[in-house]
Amino acid sequence: MRLIQLSDIHLQADPAAQVRGNNPEQRFRAALRALRSETFDYLLLCGDVSDDGSSRSYQRVIEGCDALGVEWGWIPGNHDDPEQMARHKALLQEARVGQWRLLGLNSWVAGWDGGEVGAEQLAALATRVAAGDGPSLVALHHPPIAPPVRWMGSIDLRDKADFWACIDRLDTPPAAVLAGHIHTPVAQRHGAVQVLTSPGCVDQFDATQEDFTTDATLLPGYLVVTLGEQQLEGWQVVRFPLD
């Protein structure tokens, strides 16, 4: 089974609008072209689907993803409007990818670029993981990792210690946690759990600089995750051309 994670599209109501000098519409259309040449079983949009939370931006994303003919789901990021998203398509709670269960969390916090899962969602997550059959993955926008560079710590998941305390209590933890938000691929481990972040669709953050910087030399991309019987078989960052 193959899952593709596309994150941080940042579409706006106006298709001609730009984000940090890039046109999100152009990059989303380029991503769709690349995805049409892939063979995969599920598409995960891992937050910041929209930059302005507009109905028009969500509708265009739905039209583009539906046209792929593959099951897909989305979770909100800090730039999204979760209520607006849910009016167009329900937020991901749980999906089946073969024998795998993909469990979605909402880490959106009103008026803040960082995130929080909260005690209620964590309690529900523990119940969902324990009660289900088959291996599981967890998806949320804000990665529960040690920030690759200092400035990312100001926008991270503020209850990541509680998140991991919840995961550590599980008899069978999820095989992986999938996240976006930092516009750069990072792989870290927490015990037996692999944490993966994907490249940004709209642009790439430079994880080598102590202050916020984008890297215009890198093409946009997505993450391809290959799922085995009970564990990940591997993952690959795919960069796609813009023309």
PDB file of C-alpha atoms in Angstrom:
ATOM      1  CA  MET A   1       0.000   0.000   0.000  1.00  0.00           C
ATOM      2  CA  ARG A   2       1.171   3.516  -0.786  1.00  0.00           C
ATOM      3  CA  LEU A   3       0.055   6.721   0.926  1.00  0.00           C
ATOM      4  CA  ILE A   4       0.984  10.138  -0.430  1.00  0.00           C
ATOM      5  CA  GLN A   5       1.169  13.130   1.875  1.00  0.00           C
ATOM      6  CA  LEU A   6       0.841  16.593   0.351  1.00  0.00           C
ATOM      7  CA  SER A   7       1.076  19.463   2.796  1.00  0.00           C
ATOM      8  CA  ASP A   8       1.036  23.258   2.995  1.00  0.00           C
ATOM      9  CA  ILE A   9      -0.693  24.070  -0.287  1.00  0.00           C
ATOM     10  CA  HIS A  10      -1.736  27.548   0.941  1.00  0.00           C
ATOM     11  CA  LEU A  11      -4.320  28.139  -1.793  1.00  0.00           C
ATOM     12  CA  GLN A  12      -6.170  31.463  -1.734  1.00  0.00           C
ATOM     13  CA  ALA A  13      -9.552  32.645  -2.965  1.00  0.00           C
ATOM     14  CA  ASP A  14      -7.843  34.539  -5.785  1.00  0.00           C
ATOM     15  CA  PRO A  15      -6.010  32.038  -8.047  1.00  0.00           C
ATOM     16  CA  ALA A  16      -3.542  34.781  -9.011  1.00  0.00           C
ATOM     17  CA  ALA A  17      -2.580  35.600  -5.391  1.00  0.00           C
ATOM     18  CA  GLN A  18       0.948  34.955  -4.190  1.00  0.00           C
ATOM     19  CA  VAL A  19       2.503  33.687  -0.962  1.00  0.00           C
ATOM     20  CA  ARG A  20       6.087  34.798  -0.364  1.00  0.00           C
ATOM     21  CA  GLY A  21       6.499  35.440  -4.075  1.00  0.00           C
ATOM     22  CA  ASN A  22       5.101  32.093  -5.237  1.00  0.00           C
ATOM     23  CA  ASN A  23       1.727  31.331  -6.793  1.00  0.00           C
ATOM     24  CA  PRO A  24       0.061  28.551  -4.749  1.00  0.00           C
ATOM     25  CA  GLU A  25      -2.418  27.805  -7.539  1.00  0.00           C
ATOM     26  CA  GLN A  26       0.399  27.105 -10.014  1.00  0.00           C
ATOM     27  CA  ARG A  27       2.157  24.830  -7.548  1.00  0.00           C
ATOM     28  CA  PHE A  28      -0.996  22.941  -6.610  1.00  0.00           C
ATOM     29  CA  ARG A  29      -1.747  22.304 -10.301  1.00  0.00           C
ATOM     30  CA  ALA A  30       1.837  21.085 -10.755  1.00  0.00           C
ATOM     31  CA  ALA A  31       1.369  18.725  -7.796  1.00  0.00           C
ATOM     32  CA  LEU A  32      -1.805  17.330  -9.337  1.00  0.00           C
ATOM     33  CA  ARG A  33       0.004  16.704 -12.625  1.00  0.00           C
ATOM     34  CA  ALA A  34       2.724  14.801 -10.776  1.00  0.00           C
ATOM     35  CA  LEU A  35       0.197  12.802  -8.749  1.00  0.00           C
ATOM     36  CA  ARG A  36      -1.583  11.670 -11.901  1.00  0.00           C
ATOM     37  CA  SER A  37       1.577   9.757 -12.826  1.00  0.00           C
ATOM     38  CA  GLU A  38       1.807   8.043  -9.405  1.00  0.00           C
ATOM     39  CA  THR A  39       0.241   4.773  -8.292  1.00  0.00           C
ATOM     40  CA  PHE A  40      -1.078   5.118  -4.765  1.00  0.00           C
ATOM     41  CA  ASP A  41      -3.964   4.156  -2.494  1.00  0.00           C
ATOM     42  CA  TYR A  42      -4.658   7.257  -0.398  1.00  0.00           C
ATOM     43  CA  LEU A  43      -3.866  10.978  -0.503  1.00  0.00           C
ATOM     44  CA  LEU A  44      -3.450  12.858   2.786  1.00  0.00           C
ATOM     45  CA  LEU A  45      -3.590  16.664   2.768  1.00  0.00           C
ATOM     46  CA  CYS A  46      -1.737  17.451   5.986  1.00  0.00           C
ATOM     47  CA  GLY A  47      -2.932  20.967   6.771  1.00  0.00           C
ATOM     48  CA  ASP A  48      -2.572  24.545   5.575  1.00  0.00           C
ATOM     49  CA  VAL A  49      -4.667  23.528   2.605  1.00  0.00           C
ATOM     50  CA  SER A  50      -5.735  27.168   2.349  1.00  0.00           C
ATOM     51  CA  ASP A  51      -3.823  30.323   3.179  1.00  0.00           C
ATOM     52  CA  ASP A  52      -6.919  32.453   3.785  1.00  0.00           C
ATOM     53  CA  GLY A  53      -9.514  29.891   4.900  1.00  0.00           C
ATOM     54  CA  SER A  54     -11.763  30.788   1.976  1.00  0.00           C
ATOM     55  CA  SER A  55     -14.577  28.694   0.583  1.00  0.00           C
ATOM     56  CA  ARG A  56     -13.293  29.237  -2.962  1.00  0.00           C
ATOM     57  CA  SER A  57      -9.855  27.860  -2.142  1.00  0.00           C
ATOM     58  CA  TYR A  58     -11.286  24.716  -0.524  1.00  0.00           C
ATOM     59  CA  GLN A  59     -13.648  24.111  -3.420  1.00  0.00           C
ATOM     60  CA  ARG A  60     -10.783  24.180  -5.934  1.00  0.00           C
ATOM     61  CA  VAL A  61      -8.773  21.746  -3.819  1.00  0.00           C
ATOM     62  CA  ILE A  62     -11.738  19.371  -3.634  1.00  0.00           C
ATOM     63  CA  GLU A  63     -12.281  19.529  -7.393  1.00  0.00           C
ATOM     64  CA  GLY A  64      -8.589  18.840  -8.060  1.00  0.00           C
ATOM     65  CA  CYS A  65      -8.283  15.958  -5.596  1.00  0.00           C
ATOM     66  CA  ASP A  66     -11.594  14.329  -6.549  1.00  0.00           C
ATOM     67  CA  ALA A  67     -10.440  14.275 -10.178  1.00  0.00           C
ATOM     68  CA  LEU A  68      -7.534  11.987  -9.189  1.00  0.00           C
ATOM     69  CA  GLY A  69     -10.000   9.169  -8.577  1.00  0.00           C
ATOM     70  CA  VAL A  70      -8.315   8.083  -5.328  1.00  0.00           C
ATOM     71  CA  GLU A  71      -9.645   8.233  -1.779  1.00  0.00           C
ATOM     72  CA  TRP A  72      -8.344  11.275   0.074  1.00  0.00           C
ATOM     73  CA  GLY A  73      -8.764  13.191   3.301  1.00  0.00           C
ATOM     74  CA  TRP A  74      -7.631  16.396   4.959  1.00  0.00           C
ATOM     75  CA  ILE A  75      -6.777  17.831   8.354  1.00  0.00           C
ATOM     76  CA  PRO A  76      -6.524  21.542   9.244  1.00  0.00           C
ATOM     77  CA  GLY A  77      -3.393  23.612   9.738  1.00  0.00           C
ATOM     78  CA  ASN A  78      -2.918  26.942  11.439  1.00  0.00           C
ATOM     79  CA  HIS A  79      -3.818  28.913   8.284  1.00  0.00           C
ATOM     80  CA  ASP A  80      -7.007  26.938   7.702  1.00  0.00           C
ATOM     81  CA  ASP A  81     -10.561  27.556   8.844  1.00  0.00           C
ATOM     82  CA  PRO A  82     -11.588  24.120  10.183  1.00  0.00           C
ATOM     83  CA  GLU A  83     -15.295  24.959  10.203  1.00  0.00           C
ATOM     84  CA  GLN A  84     -15.149  26.148   6.602  1.00  0.00           C
ATOM     85  CA  MET A  85     -13.223  23.017   5.616  1.00  0.00           C
ATOM     86  CA  ALA A  86     -15.754  20.739   7.298  1.00  0.00           C
ATOM     87  CA  ARG A  87     -18.641  22.428   5.494  1.00  0.00           C
ATOM     88  CA  HIS A  88     -17.073  21.321   2.212  1.00  0.00           C
ATOM     89  CA  LYS A  89     -15.709  17.913   3.269  1.00  0.00           C
ATOM     90  CA  ALA A  90     -15.540  16.290   6.692  1.00  0.00           C
ATOM     91  CA  LEU A  91     -12.182  16.501   8.442  1.00  0.00           C
ATOM     92  CA  LEU A  92     -10.271  13.235   8.576  1.00  0.00           C
ATOM     93  CA  GLN A  93     -11.086  11.239  11.684  1.00  0.00           C
ATOM     94  CA  GLU A  94     -10.253   7.722  10.544  1.00  0.00           C
ATOM     95  CA  ALA A  95      -9.638   6.131   7.168  1.00  0.00           C
ATOM     96  CA  ARG A  96      -8.647   2.658   6.043  1.00  0.00           C
ATOM     97  CA  VAL A  97      -5.627   2.203   3.803  1.00  0.00           C
ATOM     98  CA  GLY A  98      -5.680  -1.539   3.266  1.00  0.00           C
ATOM     99  CA  GLN A  99      -5.299  -3.081   6.713  1.00  0.00           C
ATOM    100  CA  TRP A 100      -3.908   0.186   8.079  1.00  0.00           C
ATOM    101  CA  ARG A 101      -5.900   2.763  10.018  1.00  0.00           C
ATOM    102  CA  LEU A 102      -5.085   6.435   9.456  1.00  0.00           C
ATOM    103  CA  LEU A 103      -6.184   8.547  12.432  1.00  0.00           C
ATOM    104  CA  GLY A 104      -6.478  12.311  12.015  1.00  0.00           C
ATOM    105  CA  LEU A 105      -6.024  14.941  14.732  1.00  0.00           C
ATOM    106  CA  ASN A 106      -6.872  18.652  14.700  1.00  0.00           C
ATOM    107  CA  SER A 107      -3.980  20.727  16.104  1.00  0.00           C
ATOM    108  CA  TRP A 108      -5.451  24.092  15.007  1.00  0.00           C
ATOM    109  CA  VAL A 109      -5.466  26.890  17.623  1.00  0.00           C
ATOM    110  CA  ALA A 110      -7.345  30.096  16.875  1.00  0.00           C
ATOM    111  CA  GLY A 111      -5.064  33.084  16.273  1.00  0.00           C
ATOM    112  CA  TRP A 112      -1.772  31.224  16.675  1.00  0.00           C
ATOM    113  CA  ASP A 113       0.709  29.643  14.263  1.00  0.00           C
ATOM    114  CA  GLY A 114       1.613  26.941  16.760  1.00  0.00           C
ATOM    115  CA  GLY A 115      -0.656  24.060  17.620  1.00  0.00           C
ATOM    116  CA  GLU A 116      -2.200  21.966  20.358  1.00  0.00           C
ATOM    117  CA  VAL A 117      -4.008  18.637  20.354  1.00  0.00           C
ATOM    118  CA  GLY A 118      -5.605  18.933  23.795  1.00  0.00           C
ATOM    119  CA  ALA A 119      -6.521  16.412  26.496  1.00  0.00           C
ATOM    120  CA  GLU A 120      -9.884  15.488  24.955  1.00  0.00           C
ATOM    121  CA  GLN A 121      -8.436  14.486  21.589  1.00  0.00           C
ATOM    122  CA  LEU A 122      -5.551  12.633  23.225  1.00  0.00           C
ATOM    123  CA  ALA A 123      -7.920  10.576  25.385  1.00  0.00           C
ATOM    124  CA  ALA A 124     -10.002   9.775  22.309  1.00  0.00           C
ATOM    125  CA  LEU A 125      -6.857   8.864  20.348  1.00  0.00           C
ATOM    126  CA  ALA A 126      -5.757   6.377  23.000  1.00  0.00           C
ATOM    127  CA  THR A 127      -9.186   4.731  22.893  1.00  0.00           C
ATOM    128  CA  ARG A 128      -9.239   4.636  19.096  1.00  0.00           C
ATOM    129  CA  VAL A 129      -5.774   3.075  18.819  1.00  0.00           C
ATOM    130  CA  ALA A 130      -6.437   0.507  21.542  1.00  0.00           C
ATOM    131  CA  ALA A 131      -9.886  -0.481  20.278  1.00  0.00           C
ATOM    132  CA  GLY A 132      -9.040  -0.908  16.604  1.00  0.00           C
ATOM    133  CA  ASP A 133      -7.568  -3.762  14.647  1.00  0.00           C
ATOM    134  CA  GLY A 134      -4.525  -3.528  12.417  1.00  0.00           C
ATOM    135  CA  PRO A 135      -1.533  -1.172  12.439  1.00  0.00           C
ATOM    136  CA  SER A 136      -2.141   2.556  12.677  1.00  0.00           C
ATOM    137  CA  LEU A 137      -0.775   5.912  11.568  1.00  0.00           C
ATOM    138  CA  VAL A 138      -1.508   9.280  13.165  1.00  0.00           C
ATOM    139  CA  ALA A 139      -1.697  12.496  11.159  1.00  0.00           C
ATOM    140  CA  LEU A 140      -1.619  16.058  12.482  1.00  0.00           C
ATOM    141  CA  HIS A 141      -0.396  19.339  11.061  1.00  0.00           C
ATOM    142  CA  HIS A 142       2.071  20.408  13.776  1.00  0.00           C
ATOM    143  CA  PRO A 143       4.913  17.890  14.142  1.00  0.00           C
ATOM    144  CA  PRO A 144       5.597  16.599  17.678  1.00  0.00           C
ATOM    145  CA  ILE A 145       9.371  16.738  17.205  1.00  0.00           C
ATOM    146  CA  ALA A 146      12.407  18.587  18.443  1.00  0.00           C
ATOM    147  CA  PRO A 147      12.449  21.676  16.167  1.00  0.00           C
ATOM    148  CA  PRO A 148      15.186  21.331  13.515  1.00  0.00           C
ATOM    149  CA  VAL A 149      16.131  24.998  14.066  1.00  0.00           C
ATOM    150  CA  ARG A 150      15.470  27.451  16.879  1.00  0.00           C
ATOM    151  CA  TRP A 151      12.831  29.652  15.238  1.00  0.00           C
ATOM    152  CA  MET A 152      10.573  26.664  14.526  1.00  0.00           C
ATOM    153  CA  GLY A 153      10.196  26.179  18.272  1.00  0.00           C
ATOM    154  CA  SER A 154       7.988  29.282  18.434  1.00  0.00           C
ATOM    155  CA  ILE A 155       5.345  27.660  16.182  1.00  0.00           C
ATOM    156  CA  ASP A 156       5.535  24.023  17.278  1.00  0.00           C
ATOM    157  CA  LEU A 157       3.081  21.685  19.034  1.00  0.00           C
ATOM    158  CA  ARG A 158       2.974  23.075  22.537  1.00  0.00           C
ATOM    159  CA  ASP A 159       1.600  19.902  24.142  1.00  0.00           C
ATOM    160  CA  LYS A 160       3.944  17.467  22.429  1.00  0.00           C
ATOM    161  CA  ALA A 161       5.048  16.128  25.836  1.00  0.00           C
ATOM    162  CA  ASP A 162       1.427  15.187  26.570  1.00  0.00           C
ATOM    163  CA  PHE A 163       1.108  13.728  23.072  1.00  0.00           C
ATOM    164  CA  TRP A 164       4.071  11.414  23.609  1.00  0.00           C
ATOM    165  CA  ALA A 165       2.978  10.511  27.125  1.00  0.00           C
ATOM    166  CA  CYS A 166      -0.296   9.328  25.583  1.00  0.00           C
ATOM    167  CA  ILE A 167       1.495   7.354  22.858  1.00  0.00           C
ATOM    168  CA  ASP A 168       3.962   5.824  25.323  1.00  0.00           C
ATOM    169  CA  ARG A 169       1.112   4.384  27.415  1.00  0.00           C
ATOM    170  CA  LEU A 170      -0.263   2.395  24.474  1.00  0.00           C
ATOM    171  CA  ASP A 171       0.427  -1.335  24.269  1.00  0.00           C
ATOM    172  CA  THR A 172       0.677  -1.050  20.478  1.00  0.00           C
ATOM    173  CA  PRO A 173       1.685   2.473  19.459  1.00  0.00           C
ATOM    174  CA  PRO A 174       1.147   3.788  15.937  1.00  0.00           C
ATOM    175  CA  ALA A 175       3.896   2.886  13.510  1.00  0.00           C
ATOM    176  CA  ALA A 176       4.293   6.476  12.383  1.00  0.00           C
ATOM    177  CA  VAL A 177       3.166  10.050  12.909  1.00  0.00           C
ATOM    178  CA  LEU A 178       2.757  12.142   9.739  1.00  0.00           C
ATOM    179  CA  ALA A 179       2.918  15.937   9.922  1.00  0.00           C
ATOM    180  CA  GLY A 180       3.477  19.061   7.845  1.00  0.00           C
ATOM    181  CA  HIS A 181       3.765  22.722   8.889  1.00  0.00           C
ATOM    182  CA  ILE A 182       7.542  23.152   8.659  1.00  0.00           C
ATOM    183  CA  HIS A 183       7.709  22.953   4.839  1.00  0.00           C
ATOM    184  CA  THR A 184      10.685  20.614   4.904  1.00  0.00           C
ATOM    185  CA  PRO A 185      11.138  16.840   5.161  1.00  0.00           C
ATOM    186  CA  VAL A 186      12.351  15.628   8.544  1.00  0.00           C
ATOM    187  CA  ALA A 187      12.547  12.085   9.907  1.00  0.00           C
ATOM    188  CA  GLN A 188      12.863  11.590  13.655  1.00  0.00           C
ATOM    189  CA  ARG A 189      12.126   8.617  15.883  1.00  0.00           C
ATOM    190  CA  HIS A 190      10.407   8.509  19.245  1.00  0.00           C
ATOM    191  CA  GLY A 191      11.008   5.015  20.522  1.00  0.00           C
ATOM    192  CA  ALA A 192       9.331   2.658  18.047  1.00  0.00           C
ATOM    193  CA  VAL A 193       7.377   5.479  16.366  1.00  0.00           C
ATOM    194  CA  GLN A 194       8.678   7.057  13.174  1.00  0.00           C
ATOM    195  CA  VAL A 195       7.818  10.758  12.758  1.00  0.00           C
ATOM    196  CA  LEU A 196       7.832  12.106   9.200  1.00  0.00           C
ATOM    197  CA  THR A 197       7.213  15.594   7.872  1.00  0.00           C
ATOM    198  CA  SER A 198       6.711  16.426   4.211  1.00  0.00           C
ATOM    199  CA  PRO A 199       8.026  19.187   1.953  1.00  0.00           C
ATOM    200  CA  GLY A 200       5.832  22.214   1.398  1.00  0.00           C
ATOM    201  CA  CYS A 201       3.769  22.519  -1.726  1.00  0.00           C
ATOM    202  CA  VAL A 202       3.919  26.331  -1.828  1.00  0.00           C
ATOM    203  CA  ASP A 203       7.588  26.747  -0.794  1.00  0.00           C
ATOM    204  CA  GLN A 204      10.411  25.205   1.220  1.00  0.00           C
ATOM    205  CA  PHE A 205      11.626  26.434   4.606  1.00  0.00           C
ATOM    206  CA  ASP A 206      15.382  26.358   5.124  1.00  0.00           C
ATOM    207  CA  ALA A 207      16.046  24.134   8.139  1.00  0.00           C
ATOM    208  CA  THR A 208      19.732  25.088   8.220  1.00  0.00           C
ATOM    209  CA  GLN A 209      19.177  28.748   9.155  1.00  0.00           C
ATOM    210  CA  GLU A 210      18.525  29.992  12.679  1.00  0.00           C
ATOM    211  CA  ASP A 211      16.171  32.715  11.432  1.00  0.00           C
ATOM    212  CA  PHE A 212      13.174  32.176   9.162  1.00  0.00           C
ATOM    213  CA  THR A 213      14.353  31.665   5.571  1.00  0.00           C
ATOM    214  CA  THR A 214      12.903  29.966   2.501  1.00  0.00           C
ATOM    215  CA  ASP A 215      15.034  28.036   0.032  1.00  0.00           C
ATOM    216  CA  ALA A 216      14.111  29.007  -3.533  1.00  0.00           C
ATOM    217  CA  THR A 217      16.564  26.462  -4.966  1.00  0.00           C
ATOM    218  CA  LEU A 218      14.353  23.527  -3.921  1.00  0.00           C
ATOM    219  CA  LEU A 219      11.332  22.425  -5.921  1.00  0.00           C
ATOM    220  CA  PRO A 220       8.055  21.722  -4.111  1.00  0.00           C
ATOM    221  CA  GLY A 221       7.328  18.148  -3.179  1.00  0.00           C
ATOM    222  CA  TYR A 222       5.328  15.505  -1.382  1.00  0.00           C
ATOM    223  CA  LEU A 223       6.030  12.408   0.685  1.00  0.00           C
ATOM    224  CA  VAL A 224       5.368   8.854  -0.513  1.00  0.00           C
ATOM    225  CA  VAL A 225       4.970   6.366   2.365  1.00  0.00           C
ATOM    226  CA  THR A 226       5.022   2.637   1.600  1.00  0.00           C
ATOM    227  CA  LEU A 227       3.099   0.503   4.089  1.00  0.00           C
ATOM    228  CA  GLY A 228       4.020  -3.107   4.762  1.00  0.00           C
ATOM    229  CA  GLU A 229       2.045  -5.702   6.713  1.00  0.00           C
ATOM    230  CA  GLN A 230       2.636  -4.166  10.144  1.00  0.00           C
ATOM    231  CA  GLN A 231       5.389  -1.562   9.701  1.00  0.00           C
ATOM    232  CA  LEU A 232       6.530   1.058   7.251  1.00  0.00           C
ATOM    233  CA  GLU A 233       8.506  -0.360   4.363  1.00  0.00           C
ATOM    234  CA  GLY A 234       9.939   3.059   3.607  1.00  0.00           C
ATOM    235  CA  TRP A 235       9.309   6.616   2.527  1.00  0.00           C
ATOM    236  CA  GLN A 236      10.528   8.885  -0.231  1.00  0.00           C
ATOM    237  CA  VAL A 237      10.491  12.627  -0.846  1.00  0.00           C
ATOM    238  CA  VAL A 238       9.357  13.399  -4.397  1.00  0.00           C
ATOM    239  CA  ARG A 239      10.086  16.838  -5.864  1.00  0.00           C
ATOM    240  CA  PHE A 240       7.918  17.802  -8.822  1.00  0.00           C
ATOM    241  CA  PRO A 241       8.570  20.267 -11.676  1.00  0.00           C
ATOM    242  CA  LEU A 242       6.514  23.439 -12.084  1.00  0.00           C
ATOM    243  CA  ASP A 243       6.065  23.199 -15.861  1.00  0.00           C
TER     244      ASP A 243
END
